[in-house]
PDB file of C-alpha atoms in Angstrom:
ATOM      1  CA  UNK G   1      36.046 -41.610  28.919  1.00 56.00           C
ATOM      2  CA  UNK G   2      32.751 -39.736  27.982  1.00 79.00           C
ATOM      3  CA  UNK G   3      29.553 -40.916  29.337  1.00 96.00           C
ATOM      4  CA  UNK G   4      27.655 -42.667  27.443  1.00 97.00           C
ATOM      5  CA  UNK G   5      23.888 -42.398  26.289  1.00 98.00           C
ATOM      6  CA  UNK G   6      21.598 -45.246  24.613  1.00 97.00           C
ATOM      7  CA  UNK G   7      18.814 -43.450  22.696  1.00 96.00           C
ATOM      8  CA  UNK G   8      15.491 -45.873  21.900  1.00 93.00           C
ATOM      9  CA  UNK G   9      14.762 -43.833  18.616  1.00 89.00           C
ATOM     10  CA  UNK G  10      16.765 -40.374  17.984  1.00 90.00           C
ATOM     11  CA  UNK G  11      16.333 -39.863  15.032  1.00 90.00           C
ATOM     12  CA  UNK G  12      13.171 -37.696  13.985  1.00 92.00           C
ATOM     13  CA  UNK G  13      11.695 -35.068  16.352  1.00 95.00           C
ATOM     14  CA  UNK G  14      12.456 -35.226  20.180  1.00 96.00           C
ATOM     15  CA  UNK G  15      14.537 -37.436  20.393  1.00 95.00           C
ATOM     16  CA  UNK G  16      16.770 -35.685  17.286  1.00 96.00           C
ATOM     17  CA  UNK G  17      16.945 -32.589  19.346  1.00 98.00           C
ATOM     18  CA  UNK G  18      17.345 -34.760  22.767  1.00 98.00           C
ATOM     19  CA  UNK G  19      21.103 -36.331  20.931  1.00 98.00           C
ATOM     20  CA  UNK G  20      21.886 -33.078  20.328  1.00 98.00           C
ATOM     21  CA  UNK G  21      21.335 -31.921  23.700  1.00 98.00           C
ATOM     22  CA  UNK G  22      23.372 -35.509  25.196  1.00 98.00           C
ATOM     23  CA  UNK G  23      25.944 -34.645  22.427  1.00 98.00           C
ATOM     24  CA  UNK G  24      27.018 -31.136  23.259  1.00 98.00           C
ATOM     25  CA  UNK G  25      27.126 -32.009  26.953  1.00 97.00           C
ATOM     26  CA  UNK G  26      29.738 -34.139  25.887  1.00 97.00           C
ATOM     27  CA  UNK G  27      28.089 -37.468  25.946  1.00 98.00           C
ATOM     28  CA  UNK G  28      28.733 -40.344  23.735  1.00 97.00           C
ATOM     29  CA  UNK G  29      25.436 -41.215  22.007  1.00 98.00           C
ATOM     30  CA  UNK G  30      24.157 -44.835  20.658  1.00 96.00           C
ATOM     31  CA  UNK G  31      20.646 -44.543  18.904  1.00 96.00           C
ATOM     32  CA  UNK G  32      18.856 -47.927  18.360  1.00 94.00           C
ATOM     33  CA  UNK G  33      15.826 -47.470  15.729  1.00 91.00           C
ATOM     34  CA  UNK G  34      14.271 -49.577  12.607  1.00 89.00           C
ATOM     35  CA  UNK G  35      16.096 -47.553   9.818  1.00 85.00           C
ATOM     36  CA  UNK G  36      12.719 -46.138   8.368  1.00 88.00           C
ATOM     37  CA  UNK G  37      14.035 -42.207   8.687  1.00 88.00           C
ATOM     38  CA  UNK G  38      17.481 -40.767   7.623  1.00 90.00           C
ATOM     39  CA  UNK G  39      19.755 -40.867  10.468  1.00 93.00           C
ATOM     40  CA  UNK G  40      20.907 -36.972  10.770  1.00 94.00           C
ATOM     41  CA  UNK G  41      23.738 -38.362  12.667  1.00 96.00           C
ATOM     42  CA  UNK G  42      25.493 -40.199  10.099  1.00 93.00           C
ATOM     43  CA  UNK G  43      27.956 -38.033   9.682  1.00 95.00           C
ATOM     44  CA  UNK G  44      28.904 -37.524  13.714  1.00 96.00           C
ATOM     45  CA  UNK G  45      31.398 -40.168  15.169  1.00 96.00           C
ATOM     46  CA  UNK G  46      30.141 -39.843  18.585  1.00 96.00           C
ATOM     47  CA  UNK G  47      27.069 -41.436  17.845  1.00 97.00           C
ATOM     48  CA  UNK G  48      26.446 -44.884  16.796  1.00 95.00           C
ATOM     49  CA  UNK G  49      23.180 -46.286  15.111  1.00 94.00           C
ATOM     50  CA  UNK G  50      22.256 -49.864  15.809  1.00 94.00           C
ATOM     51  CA  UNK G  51      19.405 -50.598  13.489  1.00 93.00           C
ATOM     52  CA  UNK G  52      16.307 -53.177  14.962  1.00 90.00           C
ATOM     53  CA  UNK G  53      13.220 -52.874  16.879  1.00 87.00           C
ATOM     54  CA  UNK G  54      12.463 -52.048  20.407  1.00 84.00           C
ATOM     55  CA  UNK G  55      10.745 -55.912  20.346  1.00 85.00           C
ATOM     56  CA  UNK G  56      13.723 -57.789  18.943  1.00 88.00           C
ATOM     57  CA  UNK G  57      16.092 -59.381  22.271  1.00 90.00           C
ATOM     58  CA  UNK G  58      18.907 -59.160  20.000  1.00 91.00           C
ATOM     59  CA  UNK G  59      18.311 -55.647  19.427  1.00 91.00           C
ATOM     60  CA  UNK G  60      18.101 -55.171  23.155  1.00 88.00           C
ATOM     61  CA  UNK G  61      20.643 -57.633  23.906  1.00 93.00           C
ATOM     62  CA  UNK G  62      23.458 -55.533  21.308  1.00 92.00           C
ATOM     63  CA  UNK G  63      22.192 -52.487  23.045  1.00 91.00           C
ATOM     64  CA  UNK G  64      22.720 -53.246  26.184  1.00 91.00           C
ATOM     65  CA  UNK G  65      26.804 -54.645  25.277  1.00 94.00           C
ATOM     66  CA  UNK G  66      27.205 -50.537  24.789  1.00 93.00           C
ATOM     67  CA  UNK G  67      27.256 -50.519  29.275  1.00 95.00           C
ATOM     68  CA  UNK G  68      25.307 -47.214  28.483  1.00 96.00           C
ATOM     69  CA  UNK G  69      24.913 -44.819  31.998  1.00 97.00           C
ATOM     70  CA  UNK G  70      21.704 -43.239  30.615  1.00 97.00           C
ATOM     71  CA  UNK G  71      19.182 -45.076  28.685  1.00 96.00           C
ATOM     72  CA  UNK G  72      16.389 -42.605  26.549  1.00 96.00           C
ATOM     73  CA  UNK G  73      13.007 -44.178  25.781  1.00 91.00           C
ATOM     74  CA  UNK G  74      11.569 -41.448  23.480  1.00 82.00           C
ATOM     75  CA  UNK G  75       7.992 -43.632  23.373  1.00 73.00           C
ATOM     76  CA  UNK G  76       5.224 -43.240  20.511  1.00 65.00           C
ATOM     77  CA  UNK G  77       1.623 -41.499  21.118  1.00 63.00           C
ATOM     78  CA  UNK G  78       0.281 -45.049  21.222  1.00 63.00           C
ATOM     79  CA  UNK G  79       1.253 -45.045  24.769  1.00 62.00           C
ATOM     80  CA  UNK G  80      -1.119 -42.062  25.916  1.00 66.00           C
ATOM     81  CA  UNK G  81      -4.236 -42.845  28.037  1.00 67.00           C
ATOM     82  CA  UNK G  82      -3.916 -46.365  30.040  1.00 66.00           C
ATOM     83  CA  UNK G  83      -0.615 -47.549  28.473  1.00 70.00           C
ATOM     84  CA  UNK G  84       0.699 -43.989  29.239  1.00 76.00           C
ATOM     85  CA  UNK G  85      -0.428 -44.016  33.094  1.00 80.00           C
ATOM     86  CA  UNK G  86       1.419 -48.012  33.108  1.00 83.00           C
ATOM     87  CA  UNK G  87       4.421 -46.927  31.934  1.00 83.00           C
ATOM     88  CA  UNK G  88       4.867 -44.133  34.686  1.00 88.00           C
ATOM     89  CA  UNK G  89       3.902 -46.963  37.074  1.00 90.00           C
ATOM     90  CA  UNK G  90       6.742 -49.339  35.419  1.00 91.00           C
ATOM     91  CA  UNK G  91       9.101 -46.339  36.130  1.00 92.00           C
ATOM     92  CA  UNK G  92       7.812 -46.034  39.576  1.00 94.00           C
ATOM     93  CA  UNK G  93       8.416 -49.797  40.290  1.00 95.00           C
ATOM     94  CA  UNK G  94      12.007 -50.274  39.006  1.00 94.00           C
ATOM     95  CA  UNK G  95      12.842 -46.833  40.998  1.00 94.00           C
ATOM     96  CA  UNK G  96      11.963 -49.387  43.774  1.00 95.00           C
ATOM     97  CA  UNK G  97      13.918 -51.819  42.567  1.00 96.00           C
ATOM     98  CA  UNK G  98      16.706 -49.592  42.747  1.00 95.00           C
ATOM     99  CA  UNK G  99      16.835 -48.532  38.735  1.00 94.00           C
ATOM    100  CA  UNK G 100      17.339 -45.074  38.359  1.00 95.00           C
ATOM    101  CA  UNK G 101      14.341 -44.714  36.726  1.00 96.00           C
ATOM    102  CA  UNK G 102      12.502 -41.098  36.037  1.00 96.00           C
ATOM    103  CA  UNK G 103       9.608 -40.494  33.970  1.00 95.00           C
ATOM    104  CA  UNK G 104       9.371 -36.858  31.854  1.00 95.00           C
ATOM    105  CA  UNK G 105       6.115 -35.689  30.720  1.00 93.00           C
ATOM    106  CA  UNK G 106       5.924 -32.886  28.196  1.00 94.00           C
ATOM    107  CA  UNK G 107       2.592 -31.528  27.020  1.00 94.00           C
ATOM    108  CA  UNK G 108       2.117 -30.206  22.805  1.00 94.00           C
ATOM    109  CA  UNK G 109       5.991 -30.302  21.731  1.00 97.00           C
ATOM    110  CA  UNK G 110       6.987 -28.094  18.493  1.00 97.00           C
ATOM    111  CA  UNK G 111      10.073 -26.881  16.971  1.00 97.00           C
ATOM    112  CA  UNK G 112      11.760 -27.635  14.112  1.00 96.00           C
ATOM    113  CA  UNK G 113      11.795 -31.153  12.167  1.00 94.00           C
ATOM    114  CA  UNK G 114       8.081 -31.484  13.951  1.00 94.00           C
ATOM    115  CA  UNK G 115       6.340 -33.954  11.508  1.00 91.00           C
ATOM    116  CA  UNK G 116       3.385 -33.352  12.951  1.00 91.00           C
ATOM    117  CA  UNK G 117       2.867 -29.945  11.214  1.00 92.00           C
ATOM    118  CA  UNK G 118       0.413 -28.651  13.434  1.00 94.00           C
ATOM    119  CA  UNK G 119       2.558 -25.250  14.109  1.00 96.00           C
ATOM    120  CA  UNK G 120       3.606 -25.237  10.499  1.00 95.00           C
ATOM    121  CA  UNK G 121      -0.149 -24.875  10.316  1.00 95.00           C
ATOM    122  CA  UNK G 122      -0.202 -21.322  11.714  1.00 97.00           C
ATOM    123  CA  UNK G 123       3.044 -20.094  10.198  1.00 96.00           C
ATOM    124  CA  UNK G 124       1.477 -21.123   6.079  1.00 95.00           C
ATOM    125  CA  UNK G 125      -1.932 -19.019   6.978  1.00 96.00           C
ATOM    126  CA  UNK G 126      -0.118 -15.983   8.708  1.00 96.00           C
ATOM    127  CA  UNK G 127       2.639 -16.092   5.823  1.00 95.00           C
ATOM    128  CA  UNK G 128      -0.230 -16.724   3.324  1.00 94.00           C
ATOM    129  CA  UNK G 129      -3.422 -14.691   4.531  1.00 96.00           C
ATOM    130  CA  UNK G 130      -4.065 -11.111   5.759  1.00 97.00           C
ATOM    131  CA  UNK G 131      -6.934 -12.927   7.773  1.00 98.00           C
ATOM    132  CA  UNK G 132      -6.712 -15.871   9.667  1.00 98.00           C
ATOM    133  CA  UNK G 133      -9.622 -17.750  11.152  1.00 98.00           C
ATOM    134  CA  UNK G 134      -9.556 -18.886  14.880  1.00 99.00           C
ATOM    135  CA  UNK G 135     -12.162 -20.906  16.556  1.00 98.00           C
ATOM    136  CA  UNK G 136     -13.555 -19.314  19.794  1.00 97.00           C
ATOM    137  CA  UNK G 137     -12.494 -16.161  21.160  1.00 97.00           C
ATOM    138  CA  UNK G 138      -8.669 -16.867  20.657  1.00 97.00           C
ATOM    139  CA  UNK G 139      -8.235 -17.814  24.192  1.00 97.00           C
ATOM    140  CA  UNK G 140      -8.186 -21.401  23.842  1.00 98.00           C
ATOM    141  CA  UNK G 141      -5.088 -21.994  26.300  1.00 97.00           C
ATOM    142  CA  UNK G 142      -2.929 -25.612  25.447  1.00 96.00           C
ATOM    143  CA  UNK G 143       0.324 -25.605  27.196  1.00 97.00           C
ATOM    144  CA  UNK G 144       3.337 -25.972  24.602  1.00 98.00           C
ATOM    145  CA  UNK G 145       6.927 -27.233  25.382  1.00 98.00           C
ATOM    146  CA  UNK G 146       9.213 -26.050  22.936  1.00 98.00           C
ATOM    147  CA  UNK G 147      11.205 -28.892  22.028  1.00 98.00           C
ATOM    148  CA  UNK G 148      14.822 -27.705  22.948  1.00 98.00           C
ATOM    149  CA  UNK G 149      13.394 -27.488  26.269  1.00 98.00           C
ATOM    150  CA  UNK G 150      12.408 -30.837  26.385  1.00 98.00           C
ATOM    151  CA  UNK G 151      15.817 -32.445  25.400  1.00 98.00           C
ATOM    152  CA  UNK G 152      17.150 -30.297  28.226  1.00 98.00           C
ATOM    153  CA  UNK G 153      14.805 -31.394  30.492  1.00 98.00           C
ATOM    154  CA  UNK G 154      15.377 -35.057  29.536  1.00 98.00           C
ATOM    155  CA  UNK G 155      18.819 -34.282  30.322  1.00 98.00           C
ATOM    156  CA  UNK G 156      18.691 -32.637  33.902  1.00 98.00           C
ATOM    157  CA  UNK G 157      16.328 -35.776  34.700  1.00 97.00           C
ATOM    158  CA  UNK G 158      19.075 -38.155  33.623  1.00 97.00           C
ATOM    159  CA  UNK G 159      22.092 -35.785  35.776  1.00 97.00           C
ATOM    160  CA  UNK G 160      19.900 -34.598  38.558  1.00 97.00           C
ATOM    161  CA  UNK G 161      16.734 -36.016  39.052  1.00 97.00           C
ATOM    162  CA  UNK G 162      15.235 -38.801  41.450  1.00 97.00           C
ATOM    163  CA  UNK G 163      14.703 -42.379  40.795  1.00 96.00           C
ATOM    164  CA  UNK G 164      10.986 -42.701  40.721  1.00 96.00           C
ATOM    165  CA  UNK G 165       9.935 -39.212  40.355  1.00 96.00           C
ATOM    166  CA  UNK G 166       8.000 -37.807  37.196  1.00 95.00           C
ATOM    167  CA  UNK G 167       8.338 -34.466  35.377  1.00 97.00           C
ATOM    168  CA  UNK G 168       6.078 -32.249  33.998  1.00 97.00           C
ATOM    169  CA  UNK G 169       7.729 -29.954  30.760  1.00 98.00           C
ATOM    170  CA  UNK G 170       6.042 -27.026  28.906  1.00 98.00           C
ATOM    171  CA  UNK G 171       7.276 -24.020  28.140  1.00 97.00           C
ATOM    172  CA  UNK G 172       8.244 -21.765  31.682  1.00 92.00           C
ATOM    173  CA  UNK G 173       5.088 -18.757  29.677  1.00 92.00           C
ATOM    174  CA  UNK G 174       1.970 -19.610  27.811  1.00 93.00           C
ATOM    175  CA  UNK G 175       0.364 -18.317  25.188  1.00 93.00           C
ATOM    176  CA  UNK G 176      -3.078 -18.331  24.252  1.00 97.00           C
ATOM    177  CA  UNK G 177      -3.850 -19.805  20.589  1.00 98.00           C
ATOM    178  CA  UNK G 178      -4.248 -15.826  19.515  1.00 98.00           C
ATOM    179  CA  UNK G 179      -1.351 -15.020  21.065  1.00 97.00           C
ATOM    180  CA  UNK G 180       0.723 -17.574  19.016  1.00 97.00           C
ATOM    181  CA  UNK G 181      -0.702 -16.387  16.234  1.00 98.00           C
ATOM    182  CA  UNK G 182       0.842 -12.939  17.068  1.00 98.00           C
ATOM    183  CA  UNK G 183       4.245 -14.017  17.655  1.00 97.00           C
ATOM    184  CA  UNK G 184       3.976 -15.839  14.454  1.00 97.00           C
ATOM    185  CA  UNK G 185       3.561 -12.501  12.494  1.00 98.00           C
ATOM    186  CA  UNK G 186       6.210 -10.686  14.433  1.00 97.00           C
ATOM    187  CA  UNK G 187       8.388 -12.902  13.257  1.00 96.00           C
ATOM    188  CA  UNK G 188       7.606 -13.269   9.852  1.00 96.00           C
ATOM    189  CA  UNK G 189       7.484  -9.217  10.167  1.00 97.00           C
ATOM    190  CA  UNK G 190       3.780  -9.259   9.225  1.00 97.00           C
ATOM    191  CA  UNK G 191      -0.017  -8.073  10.578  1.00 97.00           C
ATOM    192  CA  UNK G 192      -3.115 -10.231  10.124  1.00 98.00           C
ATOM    193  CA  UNK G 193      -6.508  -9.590  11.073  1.00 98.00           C
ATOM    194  CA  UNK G 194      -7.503 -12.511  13.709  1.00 98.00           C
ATOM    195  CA  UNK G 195     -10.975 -13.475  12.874  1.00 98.00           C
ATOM    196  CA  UNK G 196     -12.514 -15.685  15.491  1.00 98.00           C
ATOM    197  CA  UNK G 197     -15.969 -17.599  15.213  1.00 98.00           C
ATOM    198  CA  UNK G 198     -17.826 -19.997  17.137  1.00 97.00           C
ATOM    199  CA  UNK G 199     -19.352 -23.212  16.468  1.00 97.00           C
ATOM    200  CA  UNK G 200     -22.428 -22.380  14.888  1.00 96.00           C
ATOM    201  CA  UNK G 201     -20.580 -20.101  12.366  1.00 97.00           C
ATOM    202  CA  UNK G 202     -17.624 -22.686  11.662  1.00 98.00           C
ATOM    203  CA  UNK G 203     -20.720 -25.069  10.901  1.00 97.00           C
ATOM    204  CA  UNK G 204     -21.406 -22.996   7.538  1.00 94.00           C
ATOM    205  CA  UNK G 205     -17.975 -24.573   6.420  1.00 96.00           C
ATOM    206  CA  UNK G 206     -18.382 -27.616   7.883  1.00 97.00           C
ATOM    207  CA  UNK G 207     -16.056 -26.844  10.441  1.00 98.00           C
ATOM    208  CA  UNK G 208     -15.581 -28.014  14.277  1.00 98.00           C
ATOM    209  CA  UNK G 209     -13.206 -25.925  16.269  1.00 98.00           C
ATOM    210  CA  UNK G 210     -11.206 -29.109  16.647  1.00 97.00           C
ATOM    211  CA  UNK G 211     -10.547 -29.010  13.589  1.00 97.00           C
ATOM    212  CA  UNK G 212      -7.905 -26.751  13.881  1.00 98.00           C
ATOM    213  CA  UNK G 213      -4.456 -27.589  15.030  1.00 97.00           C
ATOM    214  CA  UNK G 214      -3.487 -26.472  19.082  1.00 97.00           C
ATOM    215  CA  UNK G 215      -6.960 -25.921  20.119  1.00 98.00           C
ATOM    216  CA  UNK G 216      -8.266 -26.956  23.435  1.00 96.00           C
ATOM    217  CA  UNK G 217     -12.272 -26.311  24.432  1.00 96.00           C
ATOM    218  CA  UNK G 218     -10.767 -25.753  27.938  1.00 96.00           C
ATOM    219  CA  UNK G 219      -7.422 -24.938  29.591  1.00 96.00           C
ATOM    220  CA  UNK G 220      -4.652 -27.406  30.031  1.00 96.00           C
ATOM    221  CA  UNK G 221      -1.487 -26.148  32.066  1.00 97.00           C
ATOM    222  CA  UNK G 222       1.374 -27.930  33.616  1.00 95.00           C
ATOM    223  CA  UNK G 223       2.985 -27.454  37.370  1.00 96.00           C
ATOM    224  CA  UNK G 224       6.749 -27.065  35.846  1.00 96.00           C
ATOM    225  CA  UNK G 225       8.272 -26.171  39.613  1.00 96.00           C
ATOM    226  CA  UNK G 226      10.063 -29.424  40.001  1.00 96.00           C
ATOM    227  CA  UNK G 227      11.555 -30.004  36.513  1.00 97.00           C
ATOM    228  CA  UNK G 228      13.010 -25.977  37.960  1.00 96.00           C
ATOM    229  CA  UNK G 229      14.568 -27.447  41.172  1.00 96.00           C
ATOM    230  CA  UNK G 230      16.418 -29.773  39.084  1.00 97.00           C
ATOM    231  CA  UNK G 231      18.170 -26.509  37.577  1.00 96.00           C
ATOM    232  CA  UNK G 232      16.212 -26.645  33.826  1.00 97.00           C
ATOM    233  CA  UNK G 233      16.279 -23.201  32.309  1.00 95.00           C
ATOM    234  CA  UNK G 234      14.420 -23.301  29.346  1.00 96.00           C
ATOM    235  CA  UNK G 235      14.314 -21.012  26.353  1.00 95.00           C
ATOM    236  CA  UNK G 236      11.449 -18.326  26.219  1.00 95.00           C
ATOM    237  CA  UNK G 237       8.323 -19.000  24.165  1.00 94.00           C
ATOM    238  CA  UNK G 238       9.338 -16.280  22.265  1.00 95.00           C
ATOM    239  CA  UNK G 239      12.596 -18.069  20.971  1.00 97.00           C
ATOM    240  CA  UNK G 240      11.143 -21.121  20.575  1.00 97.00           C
ATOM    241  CA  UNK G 241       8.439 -19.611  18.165  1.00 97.00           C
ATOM    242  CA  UNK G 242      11.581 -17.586  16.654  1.00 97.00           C
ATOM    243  CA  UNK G 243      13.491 -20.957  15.685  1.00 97.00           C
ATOM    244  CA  UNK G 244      10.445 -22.690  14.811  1.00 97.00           C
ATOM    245  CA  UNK G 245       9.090 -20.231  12.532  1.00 96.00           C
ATOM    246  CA  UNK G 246      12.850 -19.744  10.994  1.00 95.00           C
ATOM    247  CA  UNK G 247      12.411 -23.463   9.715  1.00 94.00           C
ATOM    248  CA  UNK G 248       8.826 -23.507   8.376  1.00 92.00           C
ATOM    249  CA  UNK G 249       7.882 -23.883   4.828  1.00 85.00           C
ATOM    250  CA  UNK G 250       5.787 -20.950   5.057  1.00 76.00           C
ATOM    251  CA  UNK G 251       4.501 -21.192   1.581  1.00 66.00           C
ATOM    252  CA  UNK G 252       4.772 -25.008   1.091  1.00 72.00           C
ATOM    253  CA  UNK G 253       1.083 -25.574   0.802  1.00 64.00           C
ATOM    254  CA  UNK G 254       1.481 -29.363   2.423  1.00 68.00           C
ATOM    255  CA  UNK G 255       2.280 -27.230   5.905  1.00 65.00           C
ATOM    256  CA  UNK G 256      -1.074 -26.476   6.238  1.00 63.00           C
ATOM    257  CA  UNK G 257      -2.554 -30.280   5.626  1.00 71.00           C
ATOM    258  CA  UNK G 258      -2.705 -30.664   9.543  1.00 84.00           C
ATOM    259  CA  UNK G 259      -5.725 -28.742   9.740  1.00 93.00           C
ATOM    260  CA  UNK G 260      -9.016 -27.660   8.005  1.00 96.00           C
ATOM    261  CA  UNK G 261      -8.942 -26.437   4.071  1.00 95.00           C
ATOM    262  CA  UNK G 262      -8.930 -22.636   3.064  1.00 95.00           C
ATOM    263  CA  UNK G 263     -11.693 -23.036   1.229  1.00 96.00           C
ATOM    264  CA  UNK G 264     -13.871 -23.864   3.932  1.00 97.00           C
ATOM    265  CA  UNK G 265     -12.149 -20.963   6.191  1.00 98.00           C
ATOM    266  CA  UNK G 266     -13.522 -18.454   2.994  1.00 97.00           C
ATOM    267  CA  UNK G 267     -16.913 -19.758   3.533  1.00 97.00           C
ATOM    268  CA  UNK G 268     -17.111 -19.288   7.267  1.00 98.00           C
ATOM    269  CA  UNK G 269     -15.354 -15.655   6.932  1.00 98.00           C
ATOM    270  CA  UNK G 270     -17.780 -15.351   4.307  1.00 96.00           C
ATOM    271  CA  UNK G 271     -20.605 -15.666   6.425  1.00 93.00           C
ATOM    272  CA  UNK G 272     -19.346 -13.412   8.909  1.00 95.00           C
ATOM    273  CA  UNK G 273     -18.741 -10.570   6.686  1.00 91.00           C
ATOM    274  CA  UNK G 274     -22.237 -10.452   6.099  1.00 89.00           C
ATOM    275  CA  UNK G 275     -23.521 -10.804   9.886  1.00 75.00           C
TER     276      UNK G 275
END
């Protein structure tokens, strides 16, 4: 009999590619969410759907009849901050209560079915635009995790890891925000000019440089060593932005809602053509 995997969600971003992941390692997968997304699983008889909420005991109570041996909690972003620090300390506790109980902690995840656009940000203006405005000097560093790496790394917690430890996951290379860029034209076979500008020239178009989607005013990098010692081999940046890119909608103009509007990009490059 095939282990057996209980997925809280599963069904949109990380946790779609995390059933994947469970499902080609052979796992039987049960996915437990409201109903409100299509379930790209429909179609796949090792994985069952139990529709309900997270809240509901007879949710958790039919969940819990499927005896699963791993249980995935892919939480929301209302747990960052406080709630996010009390869950790692609810892991922590039931690891002392003898739950085998591990805690992963990615940083920015993208890849494909991201509904967050904010890479599909980059891909529209490099597919769109010969220049592409970029606040700062391009160096803003923000640690990604590609999100194939993720589900792996959810995985190799699950097989390998120990109760009551938590792991850090971004990609094993980083790339500054310029340096994304790049990749982004290689792939899409393409040069742009990078124009960069600071905040008193993204003020003429009533820009902030947070504003615009992966930018960090100062570095933020993970300590990935003991997700490694668990045996996680993740893909390369560079194939992560390779499948990522592959599934953009380039030139679907709601890609680039995440972040600020052309226009006001023409009026700050405007004002720097003339400085």
């Amino acid at each position: 009999m095939s282990d057996h995997a209980l997925f809280v969600g599963g069904t949109r971003f990380i946790g779609r590619h995390a059933v994947r992941e469970f499902r080609d390692a052979g796992y039987d997968v049960t996915t437990v969410s409201r109903g409100e997304h299509d379930n790209p699983f429909a179609d796949d008889e090792g994985v069952a759907h139990l529709q309900g909420d997270r809240d509901d005991e007879a949710t958790l109570g039919a969940a819990a009849d499927r005896d699963p041996d791993v249980v995935v909690d892919d939480d929301s972003r209302e747990t960052y901050g406080p709630r996010k620090a009390e869950g790692d300390r609810e892991v922590f506790a039931a690891a002392e209560r003898g739950v085998h109980a591990t805690s992963i902690r990615p940083t920015v995840v993208y890849g494909p079915h991201d509904y967050t656009r904010r890479f599909d940000f980059w891909v529209h203006r490099v597919a769109n635009y010969d220049r592409v405005l970029v606040p700062g000097d391009g160096n803003s560093l923000w640690h990604l995790a590609y999100v194939s790496n993720v589900a792996r790394a959810l995985r190799r917690a699950a097989e390998n890891g120990d109760p009551g430890e938590a792991y850090n996951v971004g990609d094993w290379d980083l790339h500054t925000l310029e340096g994304i860029i790049r990749a982004i034209a290689d792939e899409l076979d393409t040069s742009v000019e990078v124009v960069t500008a600071g905040e008193r020239e993204l003020a003429a178009g009533g820009l902030e440089p947070t504003d615009f989607p992966l930018y960090r005013p100062s570095p933020h990098v993970l300590d990935t060593h003991r997700l490694r010692g668990l045996g996680w081999e993740p893909i390369t940046p560079e194939e992560g932005v390779a499948e990522t890119v592959a599934t953009s909608p380039a030139t679907d103009a709601r890609a680039a809602e995440r972040g600020p509007d052309r226009a006001d990009e023409e009026r700050v490059l405007g004002v720097l053509d003339t400085v």
